[in-house]
Amino acid sequence: MKALRKYLDQIKPNFQPGGKLQAFGSVFEGFESFLFVPNDTSKSGAHIHDAIDSKRVISFVIIALMPALFFGMYNIGYQNALYAGALEETSCLEMFIYGFLQMLPKILVSYIVGLAIEFAWAQWKHHDIHEGYLATGILIPMVLPVNCPLWCLAIACAFSVIFCKEIFGGTGMNFVNPALAARAFLFFSYPTVMSGENCWVAKDQIFGLGHNIADATTAATPLGIISQNPDAQIDTMNAFFGLIPGSMGETSFIAIAIGAVILLITGVASWRIMLSVFIGGGLTAALFNHLGLSPLTACQQFVLGGFAFGAVFMATDPVTAARTETGKWIYGFLIGVVTVMVRVMNPGYPEGMMLAILLMNGCAPLIDWCVVQRNISRRMNRTK
């Protein structure tokens, strides 16, 4: 690392004002601050100085995503072998490699398109490169079906960066979660790509890996099956471990729970939001189940679809979530309530987590305002 630091110091003058490469100064700064903690400090005002900056926080988020990402790769290969009737003859390593080769192009396209726009925007506006897309770039492929075409993914990434981040000022200024906005854009623009029974299982071979599956083969998610047939039986244990069709990173409750522990230990995510999402969803699910409106129990709601993934990685986004401590409880609780309500009351849309989080992203400032005004009113009453 010392050699790399020395090399960067040698070429840095070329990217500073007056250097021959000064036009690419923001690009150099982005790579330098990603590799090393910046030396810049605040010059005025009261500040707390810490080695943990936003780039380090994003790094913790990426590390927390790794268990769900790796299991998602394995599950892609598992579902391919399952629907080809070749589970016994396919090793776990073959399943993982097949899923890895399916995911790799999507991750590359996401980062190439998103970062290219980020770099171009930074050069145009002459400001530093924002680091938020390092997490968004891996989140977007993880919340999409495995058969999502690369061109659709590229369009969604461009939409997310331009219309959900940069026009509002970049990372820290967006009012909705960019990864969920990309998913919502695809869901409403290209619904056949994002829903149905033909988008959840990879059916092609890659370098001799995987199995040929007939194009007519369909595989619905458990929530999709329940929405069409409420009397259908769901294997809760398979859903708990993640061996079910679904978006590439959302299926395994165990892998997501490991990521949640990492986020909580590092202090990156709010435990209040996580817990309140499950409380709100659990109480609503129990109510609907008691009234006979839904066959799913609270535990089944938690392990199916994107409920756990949304609660851990999407709802806790510090930029778009509520900021006040009381507001976090309200914000998370309402996400859980709205998610289950959409799942139960709208058979045409069996998954509700995306809509619930996006709705609460818009309501988060209002929630915080109400909490702050309540505190002000209470203190004013004390003075009287």
XYZ file of C-alpha atoms in Angstrom:
384
model
C 0.000 0.000 0.000
C 2.926 2.354 0.616
C 4.069 1.902 -2.985
C 0.569 2.691 -4.239
C 0.389 5.763 -1.979
C 3.757 6.963 -3.292
C 2.672 6.475 -6.907
C -0.551 8.418 -6.369
C 1.396 11.267 -4.751
C 3.687 11.377 -7.796
C 0.915 11.680 -10.367
C -1.429 13.827 -8.270
C -0.011 17.202 -9.457
C -1.103 16.301 -12.998
C -4.738 16.294 -11.865
C -4.594 19.449 -9.759
C -5.381 22.952 -11.125
C -2.745 23.822 -13.709
C -1.827 20.200 -14.398
C -2.112 18.692 -17.846
C -4.881 16.358 -16.683
C -6.761 18.823 -14.471
C -9.987 18.127 -16.392
C -10.031 14.663 -14.802
C -9.339 15.884 -11.281
C -12.670 14.630 -9.909
C -12.009 11.160 -11.338
C -8.601 11.009 -9.639
C -10.067 12.253 -6.363
C -12.742 9.573 -6.513
C -10.230 6.747 -6.885
C -7.819 8.206 -4.328
C -10.431 8.678 -1.624
C -11.811 5.190 -2.312
C -8.364 3.647 -1.704
C -7.204 5.879 1.165
C -8.792 7.979 3.893
C -8.758 11.637 2.702
C -6.420 14.069 4.463
C -8.845 16.970 4.127
C -10.369 18.253 7.362
C -13.079 20.784 8.149
C -11.811 24.379 8.424
C -14.688 25.973 10.329
C -17.603 25.149 12.592
C -17.978 22.412 15.176
C -17.277 18.945 13.803
C -16.472 15.471 15.036
C -13.384 14.122 13.263
C -13.484 10.413 12.526
C -11.777 7.997 10.153
C -15.187 6.635 9.103
C -16.416 8.653 6.161
C -19.200 7.953 3.683
C -16.956 5.778 1.520
C -16.161 3.545 4.500
C -19.876 3.313 5.319
C -20.632 2.231 1.746
C -17.882 -0.379 2.046
C -19.600 -1.873 5.116
C -22.882 -2.030 3.192
C -21.198 -3.895 0.330
C -19.606 -6.356 2.773
C -23.006 -6.943 4.403
C -24.510 -7.692 0.971
C -21.989 -10.431 0.192
C -23.794 -13.336 1.961
C -27.052 -12.619 0.117
C -25.192 -12.085 -3.161
C -23.232 -15.340 -2.948
C -26.265 -17.345 -1.929
C -28.228 -15.730 -4.745
C -25.606 -16.980 -7.189
C -25.932 -20.488 -5.791
C -29.724 -20.337 -5.904
C -29.669 -19.376 -9.591
C -27.834 -22.597 -10.362
C -30.017 -24.571 -7.952
C -33.248 -23.421 -9.611
C -31.818 -24.211 -13.053
C -30.921 -27.754 -11.986
C -34.224 -28.209 -10.136
C -36.412 -27.354 -13.116
C -34.194 -29.427 -15.412
C -34.601 -32.433 -13.091
C -30.831 -32.635 -12.628
C -30.278 -31.859 -8.944
C -28.570 -35.142 -8.164
C -26.081 -34.885 -11.009
C -25.178 -31.231 -10.416
C -22.664 -30.349 -7.706
C -22.986 -27.320 -5.432
C -19.865 -25.816 -7.011
C -21.348 -26.146 -10.495
C -24.532 -24.462 -9.315
C -22.569 -21.591 -7.791
C -20.347 -21.088 -10.836
C -23.380 -21.114 -13.114
C -25.074 -18.470 -10.959
C -21.859 -16.450 -10.769
C -21.613 -16.373 -14.570
C -25.250 -15.305 -14.769
C -24.760 -12.475 -12.275
C -21.368 -11.221 -13.440
C -22.575 -9.511 -16.665
C -25.410 -7.826 -14.770
C -23.097 -6.470 -12.077
C -20.615 -5.256 -14.711
C -23.337 -3.523 -16.759
C -24.739 -1.896 -13.625
C -21.387 -0.481 -12.551
C -20.214 0.483 -16.031
C -23.392 2.389 -16.894
C -23.916 3.951 -13.470
C -20.319 4.967 -12.810
C -19.860 6.283 -16.350
C -22.786 8.642 -15.791
C -21.498 9.567 -12.314
C -18.026 10.371 -13.698
C -19.407 12.341 -16.653
C -21.745 14.311 -14.384
C -18.917 15.095 -11.955
C -16.731 16.374 -14.791
C -19.584 18.450 -16.181
C -20.440 20.016 -12.828
C -16.800 20.207 -11.617
C -17.478 18.529 -8.301
C -16.242 15.405 -6.540
C -17.488 11.978 -7.541
C -20.148 10.706 -5.178
C -19.608 7.264 -3.720
C -23.237 6.215 -3.208
C -23.405 4.256 -6.450
C -20.850 1.756 -5.152
C -23.695 0.247 -3.129
C -26.492 1.058 -5.561
C -24.599 -0.622 -8.390
C -24.730 -3.991 -6.686
C -28.182 -3.543 -5.142
C -29.913 -3.034 -8.490
C -28.954 -6.453 -9.977
C -29.822 -8.138 -6.679
C -33.438 -6.934 -6.706
C -34.129 -7.975 -10.314
C -35.148 -11.344 -11.799
C -32.356 -13.436 -13.273
C -33.810 -13.223 -16.790
C -33.871 -9.420 -16.867
C -32.193 -8.415 -20.181
C -28.977 -6.437 -19.921
C -30.389 -3.574 -21.981
C -33.270 -3.210 -19.522
C -30.794 -3.185 -16.659
C -28.727 -0.492 -18.377
C -31.780 1.728 -18.899
C -32.840 1.270 -15.273
C -29.372 2.193 -13.999
C -29.299 5.323 -16.161
C -32.763 6.323 -14.946
C -31.763 5.748 -11.334
C -28.576 7.819 -11.491
C -29.919 10.708 -13.560
C -33.494 11.149 -12.374
C -33.248 9.864 -8.798
C -29.853 11.230 -7.745
C -27.996 13.715 -9.888
C -30.793 16.143 -10.695
C -31.406 16.447 -6.951
C -27.730 17.072 -6.167
C -26.208 13.597 -5.996
C -25.611 11.235 -3.086
C -27.213 12.483 0.108
C -29.756 14.644 -1.722
C -32.010 11.977 -3.264
C -35.448 11.601 -1.675
C -36.130 8.014 -2.839
C -33.946 4.928 -2.747
C -32.183 4.771 -6.168
C -32.076 0.966 -6.354
C -35.798 0.648 -5.638
C -36.527 3.457 -8.085
C -34.707 1.458 -10.780
C -36.806 -1.594 -9.961
C -40.011 0.449 -9.990
C -39.061 1.967 -13.344
C -38.657 -1.495 -14.877
C -41.790 -2.848 -13.208
C -44.036 -0.172 -14.657
C -42.211 0.255 -17.984
C -41.480 -3.403 -18.794
C -43.858 -5.462 -16.603
C -43.269 -8.738 -18.468
C -39.575 -8.496 -17.602
C -40.261 -8.065 -13.887
C -43.241 -10.325 -13.202
C -44.995 -13.454 -14.349
C -43.710 -17.013 -14.359
C -40.956 -16.866 -16.992
C -38.438 -14.468 -15.486
C -37.256 -16.257 -12.341
C -35.270 -19.264 -13.618
C -32.230 -19.022 -15.919
C -32.730 -21.440 -18.793
C -29.541 -21.088 -20.860
C -26.209 -22.852 -20.674
C -22.970 -20.931 -20.113
C -19.655 -22.511 -21.108
C -21.196 -25.953 -20.776
C -22.592 -25.197 -17.294
C -26.270 -25.345 -16.488
C -29.007 -27.377 -18.130
C -31.298 -26.808 -21.072
C -34.837 -26.063 -19.931
C -37.785 -25.786 -22.284
C -38.912 -22.209 -22.882
C -42.436 -23.259 -21.938
C -41.266 -24.122 -18.405
C -42.668 -21.673 -15.845
C -41.691 -21.042 -12.247
C -43.746 -18.669 -10.115
C -42.566 -17.237 -6.822
C -44.350 -18.467 -3.663
C -46.151 -15.121 -3.328
C -47.268 -15.397 -6.940
C -48.583 -18.900 -6.308
C -50.505 -17.778 -3.218
C -52.033 -14.819 -5.058
C -53.442 -17.199 -7.687
C -54.317 -20.058 -5.354
C -54.746 -19.177 -1.645
C -55.031 -22.868 -0.773
C -51.577 -23.684 -2.145
C -49.028 -25.063 0.318
C -45.757 -23.179 0.796
C -42.573 -24.897 1.970
C -41.602 -22.439 4.699
C -38.209 -24.044 5.364
C -37.156 -23.760 1.717
C -38.259 -20.142 1.787
C -36.283 -19.607 5.015
C -33.090 -21.003 3.493
C -33.785 -19.309 0.152
C -34.214 -22.261 -2.208
C -37.149 -20.669 -4.027
C -37.584 -18.610 -7.208
C -37.230 -14.892 -6.674
C -35.062 -11.859 -7.244
C -31.386 -12.696 -7.276
C -30.449 -11.473 -3.807
C -33.732 -11.533 -1.892
C -34.502 -15.202 -1.311
C -32.376 -16.320 1.664
C -33.565 -15.076 5.061
C -30.423 -16.504 6.705
C -28.021 -14.699 4.362
C -29.927 -11.438 4.814
C -29.859 -11.889 8.604
C -26.058 -12.227 8.482
C -25.915 -8.966 6.559
C -28.205 -7.350 9.132
C -25.848 -8.362 11.948
C -22.910 -6.784 10.087
C -24.813 -3.545 9.550
C -25.887 -3.379 13.192
C -22.449 -4.186 14.634
C -20.812 -1.505 12.494
C -23.554 0.985 13.347
C -24.361 1.625 9.690
C -28.075 0.757 9.867
C -30.774 1.643 12.389
C -32.048 -1.258 14.472
C -35.168 0.780 15.212
C -36.166 0.823 11.556
C -35.397 -2.885 11.055
C -37.325 -3.944 14.141
C -40.302 -1.688 13.495
C -40.672 -2.988 9.928
C -41.016 -6.522 11.267
C -43.343 -5.414 14.069
C -45.634 -3.555 11.662
C -45.608 -6.367 9.119
C -46.073 -9.050 11.767
C -49.047 -7.406 13.456
C -50.755 -6.691 10.130
C -50.126 -10.231 8.873
C -51.490 -11.702 12.114
C -54.607 -9.545 11.816
C -55.302 -10.548 8.204
C -54.611 -14.187 9.013
C -56.989 -14.056 11.992
C -59.714 -12.502 9.822
C -59.240 -15.210 7.204
C -58.151 -12.749 4.530
C -54.675 -14.239 4.109
C -53.430 -17.831 4.461
C -49.904 -16.640 5.301
C -48.680 -16.278 8.853
C -46.398 -13.479 9.981
C -43.333 -15.746 9.766
C -44.211 -16.714 6.204
C -44.605 -13.069 5.242
C -41.127 -12.377 6.614
C -39.349 -15.120 4.642
C -41.192 -14.662 1.338
C -40.451 -12.101 -1.342
C -38.323 -9.081 -0.574
C -39.633 -8.383 2.930
C -36.427 -9.174 4.834
C -34.133 -7.711 2.169
C -36.151 -4.505 2.052
C -36.254 -4.183 5.826
C -32.493 -4.639 6.190
C -30.954 -2.947 3.159
C -33.581 -0.626 1.655
C -35.679 0.767 4.499
C -32.541 1.591 6.519
C -31.021 3.822 3.824
C -29.983 6.807 5.991
C -30.563 9.317 3.184
C -34.196 8.475 2.428
C -35.352 7.203 5.833
C -36.659 9.218 8.763
C -33.961 10.942 10.822
C -35.562 11.420 14.245
C -35.496 8.496 16.670
C -39.277 8.455 17.120
C -39.735 8.994 13.411
C -37.708 5.859 12.668
C -40.182 3.753 14.657
C -43.142 5.253 12.802
C -41.425 5.063 9.415
C -40.480 1.390 9.764
C -43.815 0.384 11.272
C -45.749 1.910 8.373
C -43.491 0.163 5.834
C -44.348 -3.203 7.382
C -48.070 -2.388 7.495
C -48.269 -1.147 3.906
C -46.236 -4.089 2.585
C -48.595 -6.708 3.978
C -51.666 -4.674 3.012
C -50.537 -4.536 -0.613
C -49.743 -8.242 -0.630
C -53.125 -9.215 0.772
C -55.460 -6.633 -0.734
C -54.006 -6.510 -4.262
C -53.855 -9.985 -5.862
C -52.441 -8.484 -9.044
C -49.304 -7.368 -7.218
C -48.192 -10.044 -4.741
C -45.048 -8.194 -3.607
C -45.529 -4.938 -1.688
C -42.180 -4.049 -0.151
C -40.975 -1.885 -3.040
C -44.114 0.255 -3.101
C -44.196 0.532 0.692
C -40.620 1.802 0.968
C -40.976 4.260 -1.915
C -44.196 5.592 -0.390
C -42.575 6.025 3.011
C -39.501 7.651 1.425
C -41.851 10.410 0.336
C -43.467 10.581 3.777
C -40.234 10.496 5.827
C -39.748 14.305 5.884
C -43.362 14.773 7.000
C -42.924 12.173 9.746
C -39.806 13.943 11.023
C -41.523 17.332 10.846
C -44.447 16.072 12.919
C -42.104 14.564 15.509
C -40.072 17.759 15.787
C -43.184 19.951 16.048
C -44.587 17.697 18.750
C -41.361 18.075 20.747
C -41.417 21.855 20.285
C -45.039 22.048 21.421
C -44.334 19.901 24.453
C -41.410 22.077 25.522
C -43.420 25.233 24.972
C -46.117 23.862 27.236
C -43.515 23.256 29.934
C -42.516 26.918 29.895
C -46.119 27.879 30.586
